[in-house]
Amino acid sequence: MSVMKIASFAAGSWVAPGANARPIASAITGLKIAEAGGAEIDMQAMLDFGRNIGGPNLRKMGFHDRAKMLKALAAHLGANKQALYDLSFDTGATQSDHMIDIDGGVGTMFVFASKGRREMPDGDIYIDGEIEQLSRNGTFLGMHIATPLQGVAVHINAFNFPVWGMLEKLAPTLLAGVPAIVKPATASCYVTEAAVRIILESGLLPEGALQLISGGTGDLLDRLGSQDVVSFTGSAATASLLRSNPNILKNSVRFVAEQDSLNASILGPDVTPDSAEFGLFIKEIHREMTTKAGQKCTAIRRIIAPDAQVENVISALSEKLDKTVIGDPRDKATRMGALVSAAQKRDVLEKAAMIGSECRRVYGDPDQLDLSGDVSADAFVAPMLFCCDAPDSATIVHETEAFGPVSTIMGYRDIPHAIALANKGDGSLVASVITASGDVAREMALGAGAFHGRLYFNNATSMKESTGHGSPLPHMVHGGPGRAGGGEEMGGVRGVLHYMQRTAIQGSPDILTAIGKRWVPGSTEVKAPAHPFTRKFGELSIGETLHTAPRTVTLEDIETFANFTGDTFYAHMDDAAAKRNPFFPGRVAHGYLLLSFAAGMFVEPNEGPVLANTGLDNLRFMKPVEAGDAINVRLTVKAKTRRTQEYGEVRWHVTLTNQDAELVAEYELLTMNAY
């Protein structure tokens, strides 16, 4: 069998492994299948290539262009995933494991592509939050913006998810407009290299946007600066070593870490063995122990159950583990494959022995393993379940992670005790709580939230659609405090902002409008050459404004609206009752009557480029309107977002004022306009 030569992609060229390349063995057979590393790579050239070519190329594109690029990349990877499946079996992963890693990574890219189009502007500056009024008359304002860092993102990934681990970091990085240098773990880098080749050969990425190191990073970290980012996934020991690099400390290089995590799953006190929730609890634990052979940063390491349910959990889980087929991951009948390497097996057994020094093993024997298929046992290990009878005084089980199919059950007296045990892990990526009680969930959230990056609640209501304890989703933050590394990844746009600089901007309304390409109240208005609703998306200018003629609101209007809609609230119909209300001088017009009148005052009724009214945001009523008051409407183009080649979204700033120029109501109207 030929040995794969796993190359690096540095400064625009593929670099073959060197004479001192590290051998990589198949987790299935134990035979050498690849080698990587050992080559002389110019790390400064890689950084220069990313900073001087990749970064500028990405920053020429806006958020929406980069989002469309991500969507195309995800589709291309999805169309070529079979090649990645075929390679991934040698990591010990089953076909269902591939679905998590490869399909999950592709799905993550699709989500970031969608969020980039829907939640970020069609431009190159992201506005973070609302305008801050810094002066009495509104001539001096503030806002926060985010712009792409002008360095390189260095992604150091773990062995267990060679595709998802890369893509979940790469998607927000590229969307931010920052080039990446990807460094996968050597044990499974052959899968990552194949994915990188597929990406680069697609031609969808601009030059310099993506580079790959297969092997060691050399002096790369010593060359990073304040505009660079390191995003790391792996052990706490390695994270500590990298984080303490003198150059990283000197230059305050951003360092995002996701590391060891002793995640917990808690069985609520309301759950009984005959309930759907109990079966769900067992199913979740079994899945997390056996998926990827327990090699997941989010796997359940500590099982926390009411004292009275501990033996029931052990019995039910043992029965399910008995039925788990372990062996050749290429066999469709196999439920659990191998660890990634023989070295990883030795580490897992060493850590399991440490846990066994203070806990009793109640299931599994490392010396007894029944394997299916013609495989080498070098990297396979039996699932092991321990029971900790004294969890309050135990230390190892709350400090040591066996990164494999190993978990420990412990009992609790009451909810505060369960929370205390979960928190003894000193920070985790996720804790799950299986309960049907909202009160239990709230108490857990208040007590355990500060120690866990994610709290996953599940019960019979949500179990059919839930994604699972161990599934980080691109919509939600992935990370955790303390032992888990103190970092965050993904979380939608939050993850994109990790690769951008937030800057406070202060200035006049016109200056803020010019920077953000978003009209700020107080800015100069642009007189519309024609009614704005007669102008196409591409013809409208930011700040283009229409002022309407006034309309007087009559008592008859108020009563007609009340009778027509059925809204006969006393403030609109009973003058004496309205006067007793501290907010009203007497009978007042309905707020929605004012909105209806406003629409009638600014709408152009004829067929034109306005295709649809899609909603309104930030509606506020500031001052009541009485019969006899006159209202005026100002309609201003606040922002424009291209959606397709045929149409775009226009955000209009709408204000209603009375005859004394006092602000009555304010909101933002959304329309879809033909391009």
XYZ file of C-alpha atoms in Angstrom:
675
model
C 0.000 0.000 0.000
C 1.387 3.410 -0.958
C 2.057 5.921 1.804
C 0.377 9.321 1.436
C 2.759 12.295 1.490
C 0.798 14.983 3.331
C 1.887 18.397 2.121
C 1.629 21.923 3.451
C 0.352 24.855 1.391
C 2.604 27.822 2.124
C 2.860 31.182 0.362
C 0.993 29.875 -2.678
C 2.874 26.590 -3.149
C 2.515 23.002 -1.989
C 5.443 21.813 0.148
C 6.054 18.062 0.468
C 7.005 16.504 3.823
C 10.707 16.403 4.660
C 13.186 13.708 5.609
C 12.133 13.789 9.254
C 8.431 13.465 8.519
C 6.264 11.901 11.201
C 4.631 8.547 10.333
C 0.850 8.255 10.633
C -0.791 4.864 11.199
C -4.308 3.705 10.393
C -6.432 3.409 13.503
C -8.017 0.313 11.940
C -4.989 -1.726 10.907
C -2.114 -0.105 12.765
C -0.171 0.104 9.482
C 1.574 3.246 8.258
C -0.639 5.071 5.759
C 0.863 8.556 5.615
C 3.615 10.871 6.728
C 3.630 14.594 7.370
C 5.874 17.403 8.510
C 9.632 17.639 8.624
C 9.849 20.196 5.799
C 11.561 23.560 6.057
C 8.746 26.095 5.803
C 9.339 29.849 5.840
C 6.806 30.962 8.443
C 7.474 34.646 7.818
C 6.699 34.126 4.140
C 3.399 32.513 5.102
C 2.490 35.451 7.317
C 3.507 37.976 4.658
C 1.496 36.095 2.034
C -1.594 36.183 4.239
C -1.179 39.767 5.431
C -0.141 41.364 2.133
C -2.074 39.300 -0.410
C -4.829 37.314 1.318
C -6.041 40.081 3.610
C -6.306 42.822 0.955
C -8.014 40.407 -1.444
C -10.633 39.497 1.154
C -11.149 43.089 2.267
C -11.911 44.114 -1.322
C -15.061 42.068 -0.871
C -17.965 43.125 1.350
C -19.677 40.920 3.926
C -22.314 39.763 1.463
C -19.755 38.890 -1.203
C -17.788 36.859 1.330
C -21.003 35.203 2.511
C -21.814 34.165 -1.065
C -18.284 32.812 -1.344
C -18.830 30.695 1.797
C -22.077 29.341 0.398
C -20.367 28.309 -2.822
C -17.508 26.690 -0.875
C -19.946 24.736 1.293
C -21.800 23.478 -1.774
C -18.540 22.467 -3.431
C -17.317 20.593 -0.361
C -20.679 18.879 -0.049
C -20.443 17.684 -3.637
C -16.995 16.208 -2.961
C -17.490 14.768 0.522
C -17.263 11.100 -0.458
C -13.487 11.413 -0.844
C -13.325 12.779 2.705
C -15.531 9.955 3.996
C -13.217 7.386 2.457
C -10.134 8.877 4.104
C -11.774 9.421 7.476
C -12.355 5.729 8.181
C -8.630 5.380 8.939
C -9.028 7.858 11.819
C -11.217 5.198 13.481
C -14.440 7.056 12.709
C -17.644 5.366 11.590
C -19.941 6.630 8.836
C -22.189 8.280 11.433
C -19.076 9.955 12.870
C -18.309 11.304 9.383
C -21.759 12.858 9.272
C -20.916 14.879 12.372
C -17.472 15.897 11.186
C -17.789 16.396 7.431
C -21.491 17.118 6.950
C -21.486 19.120 10.182
C -18.595 21.250 8.939
C -20.298 21.891 5.611
C -23.539 22.760 7.412
C -21.671 25.219 9.627
C -20.358 27.035 6.558
C -23.882 27.253 5.148
C -25.144 28.799 8.413
C -22.425 31.465 8.444
C -23.118 32.200 4.798
C -26.787 32.734 5.617
C -26.091 34.864 8.677
C -23.631 36.965 6.713
C -26.325 37.792 4.170
C -29.153 38.289 6.658
C -27.517 39.825 9.723
C -24.543 41.758 8.365
C -24.578 44.809 6.100
C -24.021 44.775 2.358
C -20.756 46.603 2.877
C -17.449 46.450 4.710
C -18.165 48.060 8.103
C -20.262 46.364 10.773
C -22.184 48.697 13.112
C -22.296 47.248 16.618
C -25.228 48.546 18.646
C -27.154 51.803 18.586
C -26.115 55.432 18.237
C -25.063 57.033 21.534
C -26.155 60.634 22.188
C -23.087 62.405 23.558
C -24.349 65.994 23.461
C -27.469 67.912 24.410
C -28.519 68.943 20.895
C -27.368 65.824 19.058
C -24.556 67.409 17.033
C -21.917 65.165 18.633
C -22.687 61.437 18.629
C -20.989 58.105 19.106
C -21.248 54.611 17.702
C -19.233 51.400 17.660
C -18.025 49.811 14.457
C -16.123 46.614 13.700
C -13.598 46.292 10.875
C -11.472 43.278 9.812
C -8.164 42.759 11.548
C -5.299 43.284 9.100
C -3.299 40.265 10.169
C -3.658 36.502 9.903
C -5.737 34.017 11.876
C -3.751 30.966 12.983
C -6.061 28.005 13.577
C -4.548 25.159 15.616
C -7.004 22.273 15.564
C -7.468 18.976 17.393
C -7.312 15.498 15.848
C -10.886 14.411 16.532
C -12.708 16.573 13.957
C -10.313 17.146 11.030
C -12.984 18.784 8.849
C -15.526 20.386 11.207
C -12.705 21.622 13.449
C -11.268 23.514 10.497
C -14.506 24.792 8.958
C -16.126 26.039 12.184
C -13.142 28.383 12.621
C -12.594 29.125 8.945
C -16.175 30.213 8.161
C -16.366 33.183 10.588
C -12.748 34.111 9.842
C -13.288 34.406 6.095
C -16.641 36.150 6.623
C -14.824 38.727 8.759
C -12.348 39.301 5.916
C -9.272 37.747 7.541
C -6.974 35.143 5.912
C -6.242 31.905 7.771
C -3.314 29.584 8.348
C -4.715 26.190 9.352
C -2.636 23.778 11.434
C -4.421 20.432 11.962
C -3.282 17.761 14.419
C -0.833 15.470 12.647
C -2.676 12.246 13.543
C -5.577 13.086 11.200
C -4.076 15.839 9.036
C -4.440 13.746 5.883
C -8.201 14.346 6.002
C -7.761 18.087 6.533
C -5.231 18.294 3.695
C -7.721 16.635 1.345
C -10.406 19.157 2.351
C -7.997 22.071 1.808
C -7.112 20.751 -1.650
C -10.801 20.572 -2.550
C -11.281 24.157 -1.370
C -8.231 25.565 -3.157
C -8.841 23.685 -6.395
C -12.377 25.089 -6.524
C -10.965 28.534 -7.335
C -13.600 30.106 -5.099
C -11.170 31.651 -2.612
C -9.066 34.704 -3.454
C -5.301 34.195 -3.432
C -3.756 34.140 0.028
C -7.001 33.509 1.919
C -6.079 29.988 3.092
C -2.789 28.261 3.901
C -2.049 24.912 5.549
C 0.672 23.612 7.842
C 0.913 19.810 7.953
C 3.380 19.274 10.763
C 4.980 21.612 13.284
C 4.489 25.379 13.420
C 8.187 26.149 13.919
C 8.676 29.762 14.991
C 5.295 30.929 13.683
C 4.003 32.087 17.071
C 7.195 34.074 17.651
C 6.353 36.171 14.595
C 2.745 37.124 15.352
C 1.665 40.702 15.954
C -1.215 42.679 17.387
C -3.362 42.245 14.257
C -3.108 38.439 14.330
C -5.316 35.897 16.105
C -4.633 32.406 17.440
C -7.600 30.079 17.780
C -6.670 26.817 19.510
C -8.480 23.565 20.242
C -6.744 20.876 22.295
C -5.417 20.046 25.724
C -5.141 22.527 28.577
C -1.408 21.818 28.863
C -0.768 22.713 25.229
C -3.031 25.762 25.439
C -1.101 27.014 28.466
C 2.211 26.498 26.689
C 1.102 28.376 23.575
C -0.708 31.128 25.434
C 2.408 31.893 27.495
C 4.586 32.433 24.425
C 6.536 35.660 25.213
C 5.751 37.165 21.819
C 2.019 36.510 22.196
C 2.091 38.149 25.617
C 4.224 41.073 24.433
C 1.984 41.905 21.478
C -1.328 41.094 23.196
C -2.116 38.658 20.385
C -5.727 37.533 20.616
C -5.799 33.933 21.825
C -9.022 31.939 21.720
C -8.849 28.540 23.425
C -11.155 25.578 23.630
C -9.548 22.959 25.855
C -10.132 20.109 28.316
C -13.682 20.038 29.613
C -15.248 17.734 32.186
C -18.782 18.149 30.908
C -21.679 16.929 33.032
C -25.184 15.622 32.421
C -27.706 15.939 35.247
C -30.830 13.847 35.668
C -33.556 16.048 37.148
C -35.161 15.040 40.458
C -38.542 14.941 38.708
C -37.515 12.118 36.352
C -38.506 8.500 37.090
C -37.237 5.299 35.405
C -40.545 4.761 33.606
C -40.597 8.251 32.043
C -39.569 9.316 28.542
C -36.983 11.629 30.094
C -35.163 8.709 31.750
C -34.819 6.910 28.419
C -33.631 10.160 26.870
C -30.974 10.542 29.585
C -29.584 7.064 28.931
C -29.654 7.593 25.171
C -27.750 10.880 25.423
C -25.040 9.384 27.659
C -24.634 6.323 25.460
C -24.322 8.483 22.348
C -21.714 10.737 23.937
C -19.671 7.786 25.218
C -19.573 5.989 21.863
C -19.698 8.664 19.130
C -16.151 9.208 17.840
C -15.184 6.591 20.489
C -15.750 9.296 23.104
C -13.163 11.604 21.496
C -15.316 14.719 21.684
C -14.605 17.915 23.552
C -18.306 18.018 24.469
C -18.641 14.361 25.550
C -20.307 13.597 28.889
C -17.561 12.815 31.413
C -19.601 13.103 34.609
C -23.115 11.708 35.043
C -24.967 13.306 37.965
C -28.156 11.575 39.118
C -30.335 11.594 42.250
C -28.967 9.154 44.835
C -32.036 6.952 44.439
C -31.504 6.660 40.658
C -27.778 5.856 40.492
C -28.197 2.071 40.309
C -31.054 2.408 37.815
C -28.835 4.524 35.568
C -25.930 2.073 35.826
C -28.205 -0.844 34.961
C -29.893 0.863 31.988
C -26.671 2.267 30.582
C -24.829 -1.042 30.973
C -27.599 -2.809 29.083
C -27.308 -0.319 26.220
C -23.512 -0.547 26.145
C -23.779 -4.355 25.973
C -25.521 -3.996 22.615
C -22.891 -1.651 21.167
C -20.957 -3.225 18.280
C -17.299 -2.184 18.406
C -14.918 -2.813 15.529
C -14.148 -1.969 11.921
C -15.696 1.478 11.330
C -16.159 0.651 7.645
C -18.750 -1.958 8.616
C -22.262 -0.450 8.651
C -23.130 -2.559 11.717
C -20.358 -0.981 13.786
C -21.555 1.512 16.389
C -18.153 2.541 17.792
C -14.821 2.591 16.016
C -11.274 3.066 17.252
C -9.410 5.851 18.969
C -7.292 7.852 16.552
C -4.040 6.083 17.461
C -2.327 3.600 19.760
C -0.776 6.550 21.575
C -4.227 7.954 22.280
C -5.310 4.562 23.635
C -2.384 4.533 26.059
C -3.332 8.002 27.255
C -6.987 7.033 27.769
C -6.067 3.912 29.741
C -3.660 5.903 31.895
C -6.315 8.506 32.702
C -8.955 5.805 33.303
C -6.624 4.139 35.808
C -6.275 7.459 37.625
C -10.062 7.813 37.818
C -10.256 4.201 38.990
C -8.019 5.007 41.939
C -10.892 6.880 43.612
C -13.939 5.413 41.813
C -15.101 1.837 41.215
C -15.458 0.563 37.683
C -19.001 -0.722 37.184
C -18.868 -1.475 33.467
C -16.195 -2.352 30.912
C -12.799 -3.987 31.147
C -9.829 -2.688 29.153
C -8.442 -6.208 29.011
C -11.648 -7.678 27.599
C -12.617 -6.371 24.175
C -14.748 -8.195 21.624
C -14.047 -6.635 18.231
C -15.917 -7.193 14.966
C -14.052 -7.376 11.675
C -10.441 -7.972 10.715
C -8.800 -5.153 12.662
C -5.799 -4.497 14.847
C -6.646 -3.928 18.505
C -3.894 -1.301 18.881
C -6.245 1.695 18.934
C -9.498 0.141 20.162
C -10.673 0.438 23.763
C -13.770 -0.797 25.586
C -16.294 1.716 26.959
C -15.805 2.132 30.709
C -18.270 3.406 33.300
C -17.102 4.312 36.792
C -19.119 5.131 39.901
C -17.913 7.748 42.365
C -19.412 7.000 45.797
C -17.888 10.063 47.478
C -18.107 12.836 44.859
C -17.737 15.676 47.376
C -14.300 14.575 48.553
C -13.128 13.146 45.214
C -10.702 15.228 43.195
C -9.389 13.225 40.240
C -12.816 12.675 38.684
C -13.393 16.441 38.682
C -9.935 17.244 37.294
C -8.914 14.453 34.899
C -10.370 13.791 31.455
C -9.937 10.421 29.800
C -10.479 11.486 26.181
C -12.270 8.348 25.090
C -15.363 6.241 25.902
C -15.058 6.814 29.632
C -17.609 8.369 31.985
C -18.299 8.442 35.735
C -21.644 8.462 37.551
C -22.187 10.116 40.935
C -25.231 10.737 43.122
C -26.686 13.959 44.475
C -28.984 14.788 47.404
C -30.806 17.852 46.087
C -30.540 20.479 43.361
C -27.957 22.683 45.146
C -25.818 19.562 45.599
C -26.153 18.658 41.898
C -25.147 22.192 40.940
C -22.141 22.078 43.261
C -20.965 18.786 41.719
C -21.374 20.088 38.175
C -19.412 23.218 39.078
C -16.555 21.206 40.628
C -15.345 20.670 37.071
C -14.266 24.338 37.289
C -15.598 25.264 33.875
C -16.951 23.227 30.990
C -18.122 23.594 27.422
C -21.564 22.166 28.148
C -23.712 20.766 30.921
C -27.024 19.109 30.144
C -30.071 18.820 32.367
C -32.826 16.330 31.583
C -35.955 17.632 33.279
C -39.562 18.525 32.567
C -39.614 21.096 35.374
C -39.194 24.771 34.535
C -38.394 25.482 38.186
C -35.564 22.936 38.168
C -34.235 24.380 34.907
C -34.267 27.924 36.264
C -32.468 26.941 39.471
C -29.853 25.074 37.446
C -29.351 28.022 35.104
C -28.861 30.450 37.978
C -26.558 28.147 39.899
C -24.511 26.582 37.099
C -24.614 29.133 34.291
C -21.423 30.897 35.341
C -19.431 27.648 35.112
C -20.593 26.377 31.717
C -20.430 27.793 28.207
C -23.690 26.114 27.221
C -26.614 24.692 29.208
C -28.616 22.110 27.279
C -32.089 21.352 28.640
C -34.105 18.526 27.146
C -37.286 16.579 27.891
C -40.146 14.740 26.202
C -41.374 17.948 24.575
C -38.139 18.792 22.757
C -36.431 15.407 22.467
C -37.554 14.633 18.911
C -36.101 17.831 17.499
C -33.201 18.467 19.871
C -29.690 18.324 18.454
C -28.025 16.547 21.373
C -25.864 17.338 24.370
C -22.657 17.090 22.373
C -23.572 19.130 19.294
C -22.135 22.658 19.150
C -24.241 24.686 16.732
C -22.964 27.597 14.619
C -25.866 29.747 15.836
C -24.757 29.412 19.486
C -21.480 30.216 21.227
C -19.126 27.276 21.692
C -16.627 27.618 24.516
C -16.554 27.763 28.263
C -14.938 29.380 31.296
C -12.074 28.159 33.450
C -10.827 24.689 32.600
C -12.619 24.856 29.230
C -10.275 27.639 28.100
C -12.240 30.825 28.654
C -12.913 31.339 24.949
C -15.850 31.420 22.577
C -16.264 30.274 19.005
C -19.148 30.434 16.544
C -22.276 32.020 18.031
C -23.312 33.472 14.682
C -22.080 37.027 14.151
C -20.479 36.940 17.615
C -17.923 34.521 16.210
C -17.205 36.787 13.244
C -16.470 39.680 15.598
C -13.603 37.712 17.200
C -11.671 38.442 13.997
C -12.560 42.128 13.872
C -11.620 45.200 15.880
C -14.380 47.073 17.679
C -13.703 50.799 17.468
C -15.574 53.672 19.120
C -16.425 56.389 16.600
C -17.292 59.924 17.700
C -18.370 62.796 15.508
C -21.217 64.713 13.921
C -24.295 62.961 12.487
C -22.977 63.529 8.951
C -19.624 61.939 9.808
C -21.259 58.880 11.371
C -23.587 58.547 8.368
C -20.643 58.678 5.963
C -18.647 56.061 7.883
C -21.461 53.599 8.460
C -23.382 54.193 5.218
C -26.431 54.275 7.443
C -28.388 57.479 7.923
C -28.175 58.955 11.413
C -30.887 61.340 12.653
C -29.556 64.877 12.498
C -27.628 64.191 9.285
C -28.118 66.278 6.192
C -31.214 65.241 4.293
C -31.088 64.586 0.558
C -34.033 66.065 -1.307
C -35.743 63.373 -3.359
C -35.903 64.247 -7.082
C -39.195 62.329 -7.189
C -41.354 60.441 -4.732
C -39.007 57.824 -3.151
C -41.524 55.055 -3.764
C -41.233 55.679 -7.517
C -37.440 55.116 -7.487
C -35.698 51.772 -7.813
C -33.365 50.321 -5.207
C -30.255 51.328 -7.106
C -31.521 54.892 -7.619
C -32.209 55.669 -3.956
C -29.565 57.525 -1.927
C -28.888 57.217 1.790
C -30.544 60.225 3.444
C -33.082 60.766 0.650
C -36.103 62.279 2.426
C -39.783 62.979 1.854
C -41.738 65.426 4.023
C -45.526 65.074 3.818
C -48.244 67.654 4.190
C -49.925 67.644 7.640
C -53.100 65.792 8.498
C -55.439 66.760 11.328
C -56.726 63.969 13.548
C -60.408 64.360 14.445
C -62.585 62.846 17.151
C -64.568 61.176 14.384
C -61.332 59.529 13.154
C -60.685 58.121 16.627
C -64.193 56.747 17.069
C -64.342 55.313 13.545
C -61.027 53.510 14.065
C -62.169 52.194 17.459
C -65.440 50.826 16.093
C -63.858 49.424 12.937
C -61.007 47.596 14.725
C -62.777 46.772 17.985
C -60.080 48.578 19.965
C -62.313 50.514 22.355
C -59.703 50.899 25.098
C -60.938 53.545 27.560
C -58.150 56.032 26.756
C -59.656 56.417 23.292
C -63.335 56.414 24.271
C -63.805 57.779 27.817
C -62.479 61.293 28.412
C -62.867 61.240 32.206
C -61.180 57.835 32.539
C -58.376 58.915 30.236
C -57.718 62.013 32.335
C -57.313 59.836 35.436
C -54.460 58.060 33.625
C -51.142 59.876 34.294
C -50.051 59.364 30.678
C -52.978 61.010 28.906
C -54.537 64.519 28.933
C -57.907 63.054 27.909
C -59.108 60.997 24.970
C -56.247 60.280 22.567
C -55.741 58.713 19.174
C -54.732 55.071 18.865
C -51.054 54.571 18.141
C -51.946 52.251 15.279
C -54.316 54.858 13.888
C -51.310 57.188 13.635
C -49.290 54.495 11.832
C -52.156 53.933 9.416
C -52.489 57.640 8.743
C -48.712 57.910 8.268
C -48.765 55.172 5.640
C -51.553 56.941 3.817
C -49.581 60.180 3.913
C -46.324 58.843 2.412
C -47.379 55.887 0.242
C -47.363 56.251 -3.550
C -50.425 54.165 -4.528
C -49.515 53.327 -8.111
C -47.635 50.248 -9.255
C -43.901 50.872 -8.963
C -40.583 49.559 -7.657
C -41.828 48.985 -4.084
C -42.681 45.299 -4.110
C -43.663 44.645 -0.496
C -43.790 46.056 3.021
C -41.968 43.428 5.099
C -42.365 44.916 8.565
C -41.241 47.599 10.942
C -38.699 47.801 13.748
C -38.090 49.902 16.839
C -41.565 51.425 17.091
C -41.918 54.002 19.864
C -44.790 56.334 20.799
C -43.392 59.431 22.514
C -46.319 61.838 22.938
C -50.093 61.322 22.817
C -52.115 62.874 20.006
C -55.472 64.465 20.817
C -58.340 65.267 18.524
C -57.480 68.506 16.720
C -53.726 67.826 16.594
C -52.055 67.750 13.195
C -49.358 65.182 12.345
C -46.508 65.465 9.850
C -44.418 62.560 8.524
C -40.774 62.482 7.512
C -39.642 59.431 5.498
C -35.871 58.952 5.062
C -33.779 56.220 3.423
C -31.731 54.899 6.364
C -29.993 51.887 4.858
C -30.021 49.668 1.789
C -29.237 45.954 1.639
C -29.060 44.086 -1.634
C -30.831 40.721 -1.364
C -30.818 39.359 -4.939
C -30.077 40.621 -8.424
C -33.781 41.517 -8.731
C -34.491 43.344 -5.460
C -33.074 44.777 -2.260
C -34.253 45.730 1.219
C -34.693 49.417 2.018
C -34.801 50.485 5.660
C -36.678 53.784 6.068
C -36.478 55.998 9.139
C -39.969 57.350 9.831
C -40.858 60.122 12.289
C -44.244 61.608 13.156
C -44.365 65.094 14.653
C -47.277 67.270 15.752
C -48.133 70.864 14.893
C -45.604 72.046 17.483
C -42.780 69.979 15.879
C -42.787 67.645 18.884
C -41.894 64.014 18.203
C -44.999 61.841 18.427
C -43.788 58.488 17.089
C -40.745 56.951 15.460
C -40.024 53.643 13.731
C -38.133 51.939 10.918
C -40.066 50.662 7.925
C -38.771 47.800 5.780
C -39.648 47.422 2.116
C -38.423 45.274 -0.718
C -37.677 47.363 -3.792
C -36.988 46.281 -7.342
C -33.341 46.662 -8.243
